[in-house]
């Protein structure tokens, strides 16, 4: 009998709970709130059977477009053939984590706002643009001794010592 | 000692998954907690309050708590050791005291939220099932009963506290099936019996039977009652006064004792590495000295 292609096929390891983390899931997952527009990661929790997304979405990140009583609507990109479709799925909160993908951006925004405010107070204009890493600066080599290498004339007697 | 095969190998411990800490301590029922705390996601940050009732050997704790990721927040609390302030000095863990504690908590919360004028609740404690009617302006304060790990049999004291809170004016979803005086055969609450329990009638009845049959046991069992001069017939009037006093002034009284600068240590302090080595050297020296003495004696 061939292997089937059911909804949860090939998910034996994917949906398995990690080592020594079986049983009740910690309550923070239930206490988190999600607003429309937040970025979330979809990570299936095999202990909760309801509201599981399809295995394709495990590990994907999307934006919240709907919030219901126990679940969240997430909009995720999926490549179908030669195009990318924005798919809307509903997932229970146990299978969702808040994403840290925008964390760096938000931190930078805060810092930049602070820097700009300080610069305005001082009266200067600063650029808060990120610059790519440039070439390394030049430096002087320290502690180098010069060794001049010159060719020595070929000496038949010495060189044939081993195998004459 | 005979050779005993080591049952719990290193492999056993390496694979062992501990339960949550509070489950190991036997204090929290996570199955119930998940269901009590879970708030609808489309209600975002609206808190979901639990009416928590816990009994110790000498005290009753009633609290209104909302959950958060950093830790649960207690909105208001009432303890039965506050009841002496309202005139009840003995029997602080019985059904009647539980009723008083629930009532005190309810009035305290409503006063804190300035809803106490609107929601008087049931001023006259009959044993009947009473639910708050929503008033015009604000909806009643809603909480969910959290019993903890107690067996919820009919007539349990947690339901005494629940009745107190309901009569105080809180909106707690409930049924009268577990109040003292509910008859399973008729499927009806006998409000007379329940009222009897609320006013300590069951305690008074026991006092009367003991006085008649076993006066010495009465003296030993109810010694505190005798010291305060409380008789079986005084119970109902006493509790009525306590209810009235609670309704009059449910505000918290902060203890006037100053907080101690250092907290008392309840467990042994762990020794540092140096201290442990020093201790070992001391013990070895003492052992050697004792051995030398034994040698010189023998």
Short mmCIF file of C-alpha atoms in Angstrom, two decimals:
data_model
loop_
_atom_site.label_atom_id
_atom_site.label_comp_id
_atom_site.label_asym_id
_atom_site.label_seq_id
_atom_site.Cartn_x
_atom_site.Cartn_y
_atom_site.Cartn_z
CA UNK A 1 0.00 0.00 0.00
CA UNK A 2 1.50 3.35 -0.93
CA UNK A 3 2.02 6.11 1.60
CA UNK A 4 -0.89 8.55 1.65
CA UNK A 5 -0.73 12.30 1.16
CA UNK A 6 -3.09 13.24 3.99
CA UNK A 7 -3.14 16.51 5.83
CA UNK A 8 -0.56 15.50 8.40
CA UNK A 9 1.48 13.15 6.28
CA UNK A 10 5.25 13.18 6.86
CA UNK A 11 4.90 15.17 10.05
CA UNK A 12 6.06 12.53 12.50
CA UNK A 13 9.10 14.52 13.54
CA UNK A 14 7.96 17.96 12.50
CA UNK A 15 5.00 18.05 14.87
CA UNK A 16 6.65 16.07 17.64
CA UNK A 17 7.20 17.89 20.91
CA UNK A 18 10.87 18.48 21.77
CA UNK A 19 12.76 16.29 24.22
CA UNK A 20 11.53 16.69 27.80
CA UNK A 21 8.96 19.32 26.85
CA UNK A 22 5.88 17.16 26.62
CA UNK A 23 2.64 17.67 28.48
CA UNK A 24 0.99 20.93 29.48
CA UNK A 25 2.17 23.93 27.57
CA UNK A 26 3.29 27.00 29.52
CA UNK A 27 0.58 29.58 30.04
CA UNK A 28 2.32 32.54 28.40
CA UNK A 29 1.08 31.34 25.03
CA UNK A 30 -2.47 31.92 26.22
CA UNK A 31 -1.79 35.27 27.82
CA UNK A 32 -0.21 36.98 24.81
CA UNK A 33 -2.32 39.42 22.80
CA UNK A 34 -2.02 39.97 19.07
CA UNK A 35 -3.16 43.00 17.12
CA UNK A 36 -3.93 43.27 13.43
CA UNK A 37 -0.75 44.10 11.56
CA UNK A 38 1.62 42.31 13.95
CA UNK A 39 4.17 39.92 12.52
CA UNK A 40 3.90 36.38 13.85
CA UNK A 41 5.77 33.12 13.35
CA UNK A 42 3.76 29.97 12.82
CA UNK A 43 5.18 27.10 14.83
CA UNK A 44 2.94 24.07 15.29
CA UNK A 45 2.50 22.72 18.82
CA UNK A 46 1.78 19.02 18.44
CA UNK A 47 0.18 18.84 21.89
CA UNK A 48 -2.83 20.89 20.75
CA UNK A 49 -4.76 19.20 18.01
CA UNK A 50 -7.27 21.90 17.18
CA UNK A 51 -6.56 24.81 14.90
CA UNK A 52 -3.36 23.36 13.50
CA UNK A 53 -2.13 24.86 10.25
CA UNK A 54 -0.96 22.66 7.38
CA UNK A 55 2.65 21.51 7.64
CA UNK A 56 3.65 23.90 4.83
CA UNK A 57 3.13 26.89 7.11
CA UNK A 58 5.31 25.55 9.90
CA UNK A 59 8.17 28.00 10.22
CA UNK A 60 6.63 30.72 8.08
CA UNK A 61 6.14 34.29 9.18
CA UNK A 62 3.16 36.40 8.27
CA UNK A 63 1.02 39.34 9.33
CA UNK A 64 -2.12 39.17 11.43
CA UNK A 65 -5.25 40.12 9.53
CA UNK A 66 -7.96 38.83 11.88
CA UNK A 67 -8.40 38.12 15.58
CA UNK A 68 -11.13 35.78 16.79
CA UNK A 69 -11.99 34.22 20.13
CA UNK A 70 -9.27 31.58 20.27
CA UNK A 71 -7.47 31.94 16.95
CA UNK A 72 -5.64 34.41 14.78
CA UNK A 73 -5.86 34.95 11.05
CA UNK A 74 -2.39 35.11 9.49
CA UNK A 75 -1.53 36.16 5.96
CA UNK A 76 1.41 34.15 4.61
CA UNK A 77 3.10 34.13 1.22
CA UNK A 78 3.13 30.84 -0.67
CA UNK A 79 4.73 30.18 -4.00
CA UNK A 80 2.34 28.35 -6.30
CA UNK A 81 3.86 27.62 -9.70
CA UNK A 82 5.31 30.81 -11.09
CA UNK A 83 3.69 33.28 -8.70
CA UNK A 84 3.47 34.04 -4.99
CA UNK A 85 0.01 34.05 -3.50
CA UNK A 86 -0.90 35.74 -0.21
CA UNK A 87 -2.70 33.01 1.67
CA UNK A 88 -4.95 33.71 4.64
CA UNK A 89 -5.14 30.99 7.26
CA UNK A 90 -6.63 30.81 10.73
CA UNK A 91 -4.44 29.33 13.42
CA UNK A 92 -5.06 28.79 17.13
CA UNK A 93 -2.86 30.87 19.41
CA UNK A 94 -0.95 27.82 20.65
CA UNK A 95 0.66 27.49 17.22
CA UNK A 96 1.77 31.11 16.94
CA UNK A 97 4.70 33.09 18.35
CA UNK A 98 5.27 36.83 18.15
CA UNK A 99 7.94 37.38 15.52
CA UNK A 100 11.20 39.10 16.27
CA UNK A 101 11.82 40.01 12.63
CA UNK A 102 10.85 43.63 13.16
CA UNK A 103 12.51 43.89 16.56
CA UNK A 104 15.78 45.21 15.11
CA UNK A 105 13.91 47.76 13.00
CA UNK A 106 11.86 49.03 15.93
CA UNK A 107 14.94 49.36 18.14
CA UNK A 108 16.70 51.29 15.41
CA UNK A 109 13.68 53.56 14.96
CA UNK A 110 13.66 54.36 18.66
CA UNK A 111 17.38 55.04 18.75
CA UNK A 112 17.25 57.20 15.63
CA UNK A 113 14.39 59.24 17.00
CA UNK A 114 16.40 59.81 20.14
CA UNK A 115 19.55 60.78 18.21
CA UNK A 116 17.63 63.14 15.96
CA UNK A 117 15.98 64.81 18.93
CA UNK A 118 19.34 65.31 20.60
CA UNK A 119 20.88 66.67 17.41
CA UNK A 120 17.98 69.06 16.97
CA UNK A 121 18.56 70.31 20.50
CA UNK A 122 22.18 70.94 19.65
CA UNK A 123 21.29 72.45 16.28
CA UNK A 124 23.24 70.00 14.13
CA UNK A 125 22.09 67.94 11.22
CA UNK A 126 23.06 64.26 11.43
CA UNK A 127 22.50 61.38 9.11
CA UNK A 128 21.07 58.27 10.72
CA UNK A 129 21.43 56.16 7.60
CA UNK A 130 23.07 52.78 7.99
CA UNK A 131 26.27 52.48 5.97
CA UNK A 132 27.60 49.20 4.66
CA UNK A 133 30.97 48.05 5.94
CA UNK A 134 33.65 49.80 3.96
CA UNK A 135 37.17 48.64 3.14
CA UNK A 136 39.49 48.26 6.11
CA UNK A 137 41.64 51.33 6.83
CA UNK A 138 45.33 51.33 5.98
CA UNK A 139 47.90 50.54 8.65
CA UNK A 140 51.64 50.34 9.10
CA UNK A 141 53.10 46.88 9.62
CA UNK A 142 54.98 46.78 12.93
CA UNK A 143 57.97 44.76 13.92
CA UNK A 144 58.89 43.59 10.45
CA UNK A 145 62.44 42.67 9.68
CA UNK A 146 63.61 42.66 6.13
CA UNK A 147 65.10 39.46 4.83
CA UNK A 148 66.71 39.70 1.44
CA UNK A 149 66.64 36.45 -0.46
CA UNK A 150 69.24 36.00 -3.19
CA UNK A 151 69.89 32.95 -5.32
CA UNK A 152 73.04 30.94 -4.44
CA UNK A 153 75.14 29.38 -7.19
CA UNK A 154 74.51 25.66 -7.74
CA UNK A 155 77.05 23.56 -5.86
CA UNK A 156 77.17 20.01 -7.30
CA UNK A 157 79.15 18.38 -4.50
CA UNK A 158 76.94 19.50 -1.56
CA UNK A 159 73.59 18.92 -3.18
CA UNK A 160 74.26 15.34 -4.26
CA UNK A 161 75.13 14.33 -0.69
CA UNK A 162 72.29 11.96 -0.14
CA UNK A 163 72.08 9.97 -3.27
CA UNK A 164 75.48 9.90 -4.85
CA UNK B 1 23.56 -4.05 53.67
CA UNK B 2 22.86 -6.56 50.92
CA UNK B 3 23.57 -5.61 47.33
CA UNK B 4 20.58 -3.70 45.95
CA UNK B 5 20.47 -3.11 42.22
CA UNK B 6 20.41 0.59 41.57
CA UNK B 7 16.90 1.14 40.24
CA UNK B 8 17.25 4.75 39.16
CA UNK B 9 20.22 4.83 36.84
CA UNK B 10 21.92 7.88 35.44
CA UNK B 11 19.99 7.27 32.22
CA UNK B 12 16.70 7.50 34.13
CA UNK B 13 17.59 10.89 35.48
CA UNK B 14 18.85 12.13 32.16
CA UNK B 15 15.53 11.38 30.51
CA UNK B 16 13.33 12.48 33.39
CA UNK B 17 11.03 15.40 32.59
CA UNK B 18 10.00 17.32 35.71
CA UNK B 19 6.46 18.59 35.99
CA UNK B 20 5.89 22.31 36.40
CA UNK B 21 7.19 23.58 39.74
CA UNK B 22 3.78 24.37 41.17
CA UNK B 23 2.54 20.95 40.11
CA UNK B 24 5.49 19.33 41.86
CA UNK B 25 4.55 21.28 44.97
CA UNK B 26 0.98 20.12 44.50
CA UNK B 27 -0.40 23.65 44.60
CA UNK B 28 -1.69 24.43 41.11
CA UNK B 29 -4.07 22.51 38.86
CA UNK B 30 -2.87 23.59 35.43
CA UNK B 31 -5.76 22.05 33.56
CA UNK B 32 -8.16 24.27 35.48
CA UNK B 33 -5.82 27.26 35.39
CA UNK B 34 -5.53 27.24 31.60
CA UNK B 35 -9.29 27.25 31.26
CA UNK B 36 -9.78 30.00 33.85
CA UNK B 37 -7.16 32.35 32.47
CA UNK B 38 -7.72 31.99 28.77
CA UNK B 39 -9.19 35.27 27.53
CA UNK B 40 -10.80 35.67 24.12
CA UNK B 41 -8.19 37.11 21.81
CA UNK B 42 -10.64 39.62 20.41
CA UNK B 43 -10.96 41.08 23.90
CA UNK B 44 -7.24 41.88 23.83
CA UNK B 45 -6.03 43.18 27.20
CA UNK B 46 -9.31 43.03 29.11
CA UNK B 47 -8.49 41.31 32.41
CA UNK B 48 -10.31 38.15 33.38
CA UNK B 49 -10.75 38.06 37.15
CA UNK B 50 -10.78 34.89 39.24
CA UNK B 51 -12.37 34.72 42.67
CA UNK B 52 -9.79 32.58 44.46
CA UNK B 53 -10.72 30.85 47.73
CA UNK B 54 -8.14 28.90 49.67
CA UNK B 55 -8.32 27.33 53.13
CA UNK B 56 -5.44 26.73 55.49
CA UNK B 57 -5.73 25.10 58.85
CA UNK B 58 -6.47 28.34 60.67
CA UNK B 59 -7.29 30.90 57.99
CA UNK B 60 -9.36 31.55 54.90
CA UNK B 61 -7.97 33.55 51.97
CA UNK B 62 -10.27 35.10 49.40
CA UNK B 63 -8.74 37.12 46.57
CA UNK B 64 -9.65 38.63 43.24
CA UNK B 65 -6.77 37.94 40.86
CA UNK B 66 -6.04 38.66 37.20
CA UNK B 67 -3.28 36.88 35.32
CA UNK B 68 -0.35 38.44 33.51
CA UNK B 69 2.87 37.17 31.96
CA UNK B 70 5.02 38.72 34.69
CA UNK B 71 2.86 37.18 37.42
CA UNK B 72 -0.70 37.26 38.69
CA UNK B 73 -1.95 40.58 40.06
CA UNK B 74 -4.17 40.63 43.13
CA UNK B 75 -6.86 43.29 42.86
CA UNK B 76 -8.22 42.80 46.38
CA UNK B 77 -7.89 40.28 49.17
CA UNK B 78 -9.78 39.37 52.33
CA UNK B 79 -8.62 37.03 55.07
CA UNK B 80 -10.62 35.48 57.87
CA UNK B 81 -8.03 36.69 60.36
CA UNK B 82 -9.46 40.19 59.67
CA UNK B 83 -12.85 39.13 61.00
CA UNK B 84 -12.02 39.90 64.66
CA UNK B 85 -12.12 43.52 63.53
CA UNK B 86 -15.81 43.05 62.75
CA UNK B 87 -16.65 41.18 65.91
CA UNK B 88 -16.03 37.51 65.05
CA UNK B 89 -13.21 36.08 67.09
CA UNK B 90 -13.73 32.32 67.06
CA UNK B 91 -14.52 29.69 64.47
CA UNK B 92 -12.55 31.45 61.75
CA UNK B 93 -12.50 28.53 59.32
CA UNK B 94 -16.11 27.34 59.37
CA UNK B 95 -18.82 27.75 56.74
CA UNK B 96 -20.15 30.90 58.37
CA UNK B 97 -16.69 32.47 58.50
CA UNK B 98 -16.19 31.59 54.84
CA UNK B 99 -19.45 33.40 54.06
CA UNK B 100 -18.22 36.45 55.99
CA UNK B 101 -14.87 36.43 54.20
CA UNK B 102 -16.52 36.21 50.77
CA UNK B 103 -18.88 39.01 51.73
CA UNK B 104 -16.00 41.15 52.97
CA UNK B 105 -14.05 40.67 49.76
CA UNK B 106 -17.06 41.51 47.60
CA UNK B 107 -17.86 44.71 49.47
CA UNK B 108 -14.18 45.66 49.47
CA UNK B 109 -13.82 45.25 45.71
CA UNK B 110 -17.03 47.10 44.97
CA UNK B 111 -16.01 49.94 47.26
CA UNK B 112 -12.59 50.06 45.60
CA UNK B 113 -14.24 50.34 42.19
CA UNK B 114 -16.90 52.75 43.50
CA UNK B 115 -19.71 50.41 42.60
CA UNK B 116 -20.88 49.69 46.12
CA UNK B 117 -23.88 52.03 45.99
CA UNK B 118 -25.17 50.46 42.81
CA UNK B 119 -24.70 46.84 43.75
CA UNK B 120 -25.90 46.29 47.28
CA UNK B 121 -26.35 42.60 46.71
CA UNK B 122 -28.44 40.68 49.17
CA UNK B 123 -28.42 42.54 52.50
CA UNK B 124 -30.57 39.92 54.23
CA UNK B 125 -28.86 36.57 54.14
CA UNK B 126 -31.54 34.05 53.29
CA UNK B 127 -30.14 30.82 51.92
CA UNK B 128 -31.82 31.26 48.57
CA UNK B 129 -29.97 31.44 45.31
CA UNK B 130 -29.30 35.10 44.57
CA UNK B 131 -27.79 36.53 41.39
CA UNK B 132 -26.93 40.17 40.82
CA UNK B 133 -29.18 42.14 38.50
CA UNK B 134 -27.31 44.44 36.11
CA UNK B 135 -27.94 48.07 37.00
CA UNK B 136 -28.47 50.92 34.57
CA UNK B 137 -25.06 52.53 34.31
CA UNK B 138 -22.39 49.90 34.93
CA UNK B 139 -22.41 46.17 34.47
CA UNK B 140 -21.69 44.09 37.60
CA UNK B 141 -18.16 43.00 38.51
CA UNK B 142 -17.64 39.58 37.03
CA UNK B 143 -15.25 36.98 38.42
CA UNK B 144 -14.89 33.22 38.02
CA UNK B 145 -14.68 30.94 41.02
CA UNK B 146 -11.28 29.27 41.43
CA UNK B 147 -11.46 26.49 44.01
CA UNK B 148 -7.92 25.18 43.60
CA UNK B 149 -7.46 21.54 44.48
CA UNK B 150 -10.49 21.12 46.72
CA UNK B 151 -13.02 18.35 46.17
CA UNK B 152 -16.20 20.22 45.21
CA UNK B 153 -18.75 18.26 47.18
CA UNK B 154 -22.11 19.69 48.21
CA UNK B 155 -21.77 21.85 51.30
CA UNK B 156 -18.06 22.59 50.91
CA UNK B 157 -16.87 25.80 52.55
CA UNK B 158 -15.67 27.27 49.27
CA UNK B 159 -19.30 27.52 48.29
CA UNK B 160 -19.94 29.31 51.55
CA UNK B 161 -17.42 31.90 50.45
CA UNK B 162 -19.02 31.94 47.00
CA UNK B 163 -22.42 32.65 48.58
CA UNK B 164 -20.89 35.46 50.59
CA UNK B 165 -19.45 37.05 47.48
CA UNK B 166 -22.72 36.65 45.57
CA UNK B 167 -24.71 38.27 48.37
CA UNK B 168 -22.05 40.97 48.45
CA UNK B 169 -22.85 41.92 44.86
CA UNK B 170 -20.33 40.19 42.62
CA UNK B 171 -21.39 38.48 39.42
CA UNK B 172 -20.02 34.95 39.60
CA UNK B 173 -21.51 32.30 37.33
CA UNK B 174 -22.73 29.46 39.54
CA UNK B 175 -25.50 27.01 40.23
CA UNK B 176 -27.07 26.14 43.57
CA UNK B 177 -26.24 22.46 43.18
CA UNK B 178 -23.30 22.57 45.60
CA UNK B 179 -24.64 24.83 48.34
CA UNK B 180 -25.17 23.23 51.74
CA UNK B 181 -28.75 22.07 51.86
CA UNK B 182 -29.16 20.98 48.26
CA UNK B 183 -30.97 17.68 48.09
CA UNK B 184 -29.91 15.54 45.17
CA UNK B 185 -33.18 13.59 45.27
CA UNK B 186 -35.44 16.60 44.92
CA UNK B 187 -32.86 18.54 42.86
CA UNK B 188 -33.70 21.61 44.92
CA UNK B 189 -31.88 23.83 47.35
CA UNK B 190 -33.43 23.86 50.80
CA UNK B 191 -32.81 27.50 51.57
CA UNK B 192 -33.69 27.06 55.24
CA UNK B 193 -30.87 24.58 55.72
CA UNK B 194 -28.49 26.80 53.79
CA UNK B 195 -29.44 29.80 55.88
CA UNK B 196 -28.78 27.69 58.94
CA UNK B 197 -25.25 26.99 57.78
CA UNK B 198 -24.61 30.63 56.91
CA UNK B 199 -25.40 31.63 60.49
CA UNK B 200 -23.43 28.81 62.06
CA UNK B 201 -26.52 26.83 62.94
CA UNK B 202 -24.71 23.54 62.42
CA UNK B 203 -22.02 24.59 64.91
CA UNK B 204 -24.67 25.69 67.40
CA UNK B 205 -26.47 22.35 67.08
CA UNK B 206 -23.23 20.47 67.79
CA UNK B 207 -22.59 22.70 70.78
CA UNK B 208 -26.03 21.84 72.16
CA UNK B 209 -25.65 18.09 71.70
CA UNK B 210 -22.19 18.13 73.31
CA UNK B 211 -23.39 20.18 76.27
CA UNK B 212 -26.06 17.57 76.94
CA UNK B 213 -24.17 14.36 76.23
CA UNK B 214 -20.46 15.00 76.83
CA UNK B 215 -19.81 18.15 78.86
CA UNK B 216 -16.06 17.50 79.19
CA UNK B 217 -15.62 17.23 75.43
CA UNK B 218 -17.69 20.39 75.06
CA UNK B 219 -15.30 22.15 77.44
CA UNK B 220 -12.23 21.04 75.53
CA UNK B 221 -13.58 21.41 71.98
CA UNK B 222 -15.29 24.78 72.34
CA UNK B 223 -12.92 26.23 74.94
CA UNK B 224 -12.35 29.44 72.96
CA UNK B 225 -16.09 29.96 72.53
CA UNK B 226 -16.57 29.51 76.30
CA UNK B 227 -13.75 31.94 77.02
CA UNK B 228 -15.37 34.60 74.86
CA UNK B 229 -18.73 33.77 76.38
CA UNK B 230 -20.47 32.68 73.18
CA UNK B 231 -23.37 30.31 73.65
CA UNK B 232 -25.17 28.20 71.04
CA UNK B 233 -28.13 30.63 71.00
CA UNK B 234 -25.97 33.71 70.43
CA UNK B 235 -24.54 32.50 67.13
CA UNK B 236 -27.17 33.87 64.75
CA UNK B 237 -27.25 37.32 66.32
CA UNK B 238 -23.45 37.41 66.34
CA UNK B 239 -23.17 36.65 62.65
CA UNK B 240 -25.90 39.15 61.79
CA UNK B 241 -23.87 41.82 63.56
CA UNK B 242 -20.72 40.78 61.73
CA UNK B 243 -22.48 40.98 58.34
CA UNK B 244 -23.74 44.47 59.17
CA UNK B 245 -20.31 45.60 60.35
CA UNK B 246 -18.73 44.29 57.16
CA UNK B 247 -21.20 46.15 54.98
CA UNK B 248 -20.62 49.31 56.99
CA UNK B 249 -16.84 49.48 56.56
CA UNK B 250 -15.11 46.98 54.27
CA UNK B 251 -11.98 49.10 53.65
CA UNK B 252 -8.53 47.64 54.22
CA UNK B 253 -6.70 48.60 57.40
CA UNK B 254 -2.94 48.65 56.86
CA UNK B 255 -0.96 47.09 59.67
CA UNK B 256 0.76 49.72 61.80
CA UNK B 257 3.81 47.53 62.40
CA UNK B 258 6.82 48.90 60.48
CA UNK B 259 8.18 46.49 57.87
CA UNK B 260 11.22 44.68 59.27
CA UNK B 261 14.47 45.91 57.71
CA UNK B 262 15.79 42.39 57.19
CA UNK B 263 13.47 39.56 56.34
CA UNK B 264 13.56 36.52 58.60
CA UNK B 265 15.37 33.60 56.95
CA UNK B 266 13.27 30.45 56.74
CA UNK B 267 15.78 28.09 55.17
CA UNK B 268 19.48 27.47 55.79
CA UNK B 269 21.88 29.70 53.95
CA UNK B 270 24.06 27.81 51.45
CA UNK B 271 27.70 27.73 52.41
CA UNK B 272 30.36 29.03 50.06
CA UNK B 273 33.10 26.81 48.68
CA UNK B 274 35.66 28.13 51.18
CA UNK B 275 33.25 27.60 54.06
CA UNK B 276 32.58 24.03 52.99
CA UNK B 277 36.30 23.24 52.70
CA UNK B 278 36.98 24.80 56.09
CA UNK B 279 34.21 22.68 57.58
CA UNK B 280 35.68 19.54 56.04
CA UNK B 281 39.11 20.30 57.51
CA UNK B 282 37.56 20.87 60.94
CA UNK B 283 35.69 17.58 60.78
CA UNK B 284 38.80 15.69 59.68
CA UNK B 285 40.81 17.22 62.50
CA UNK B 286 38.14 16.34 65.02
CA UNK B 287 37.95 12.79 63.64
CA UNK B 288 41.74 12.37 63.85
CA UNK B 289 41.80 13.75 67.37
CA UNK B 290 39.09 11.30 68.43
CA UNK B 291 40.95 8.42 66.74
CA UNK B 292 44.19 9.36 68.52
CA UNK B 293 42.36 9.40 71.85
CA UNK B 294 40.86 6.00 71.17
CA UNK B 295 44.29 4.64 70.25
CA UNK B 296 45.93 6.08 73.34
CA UNK B 297 43.14 4.66 75.55
CA UNK B 298 43.09 1.17 74.05
#
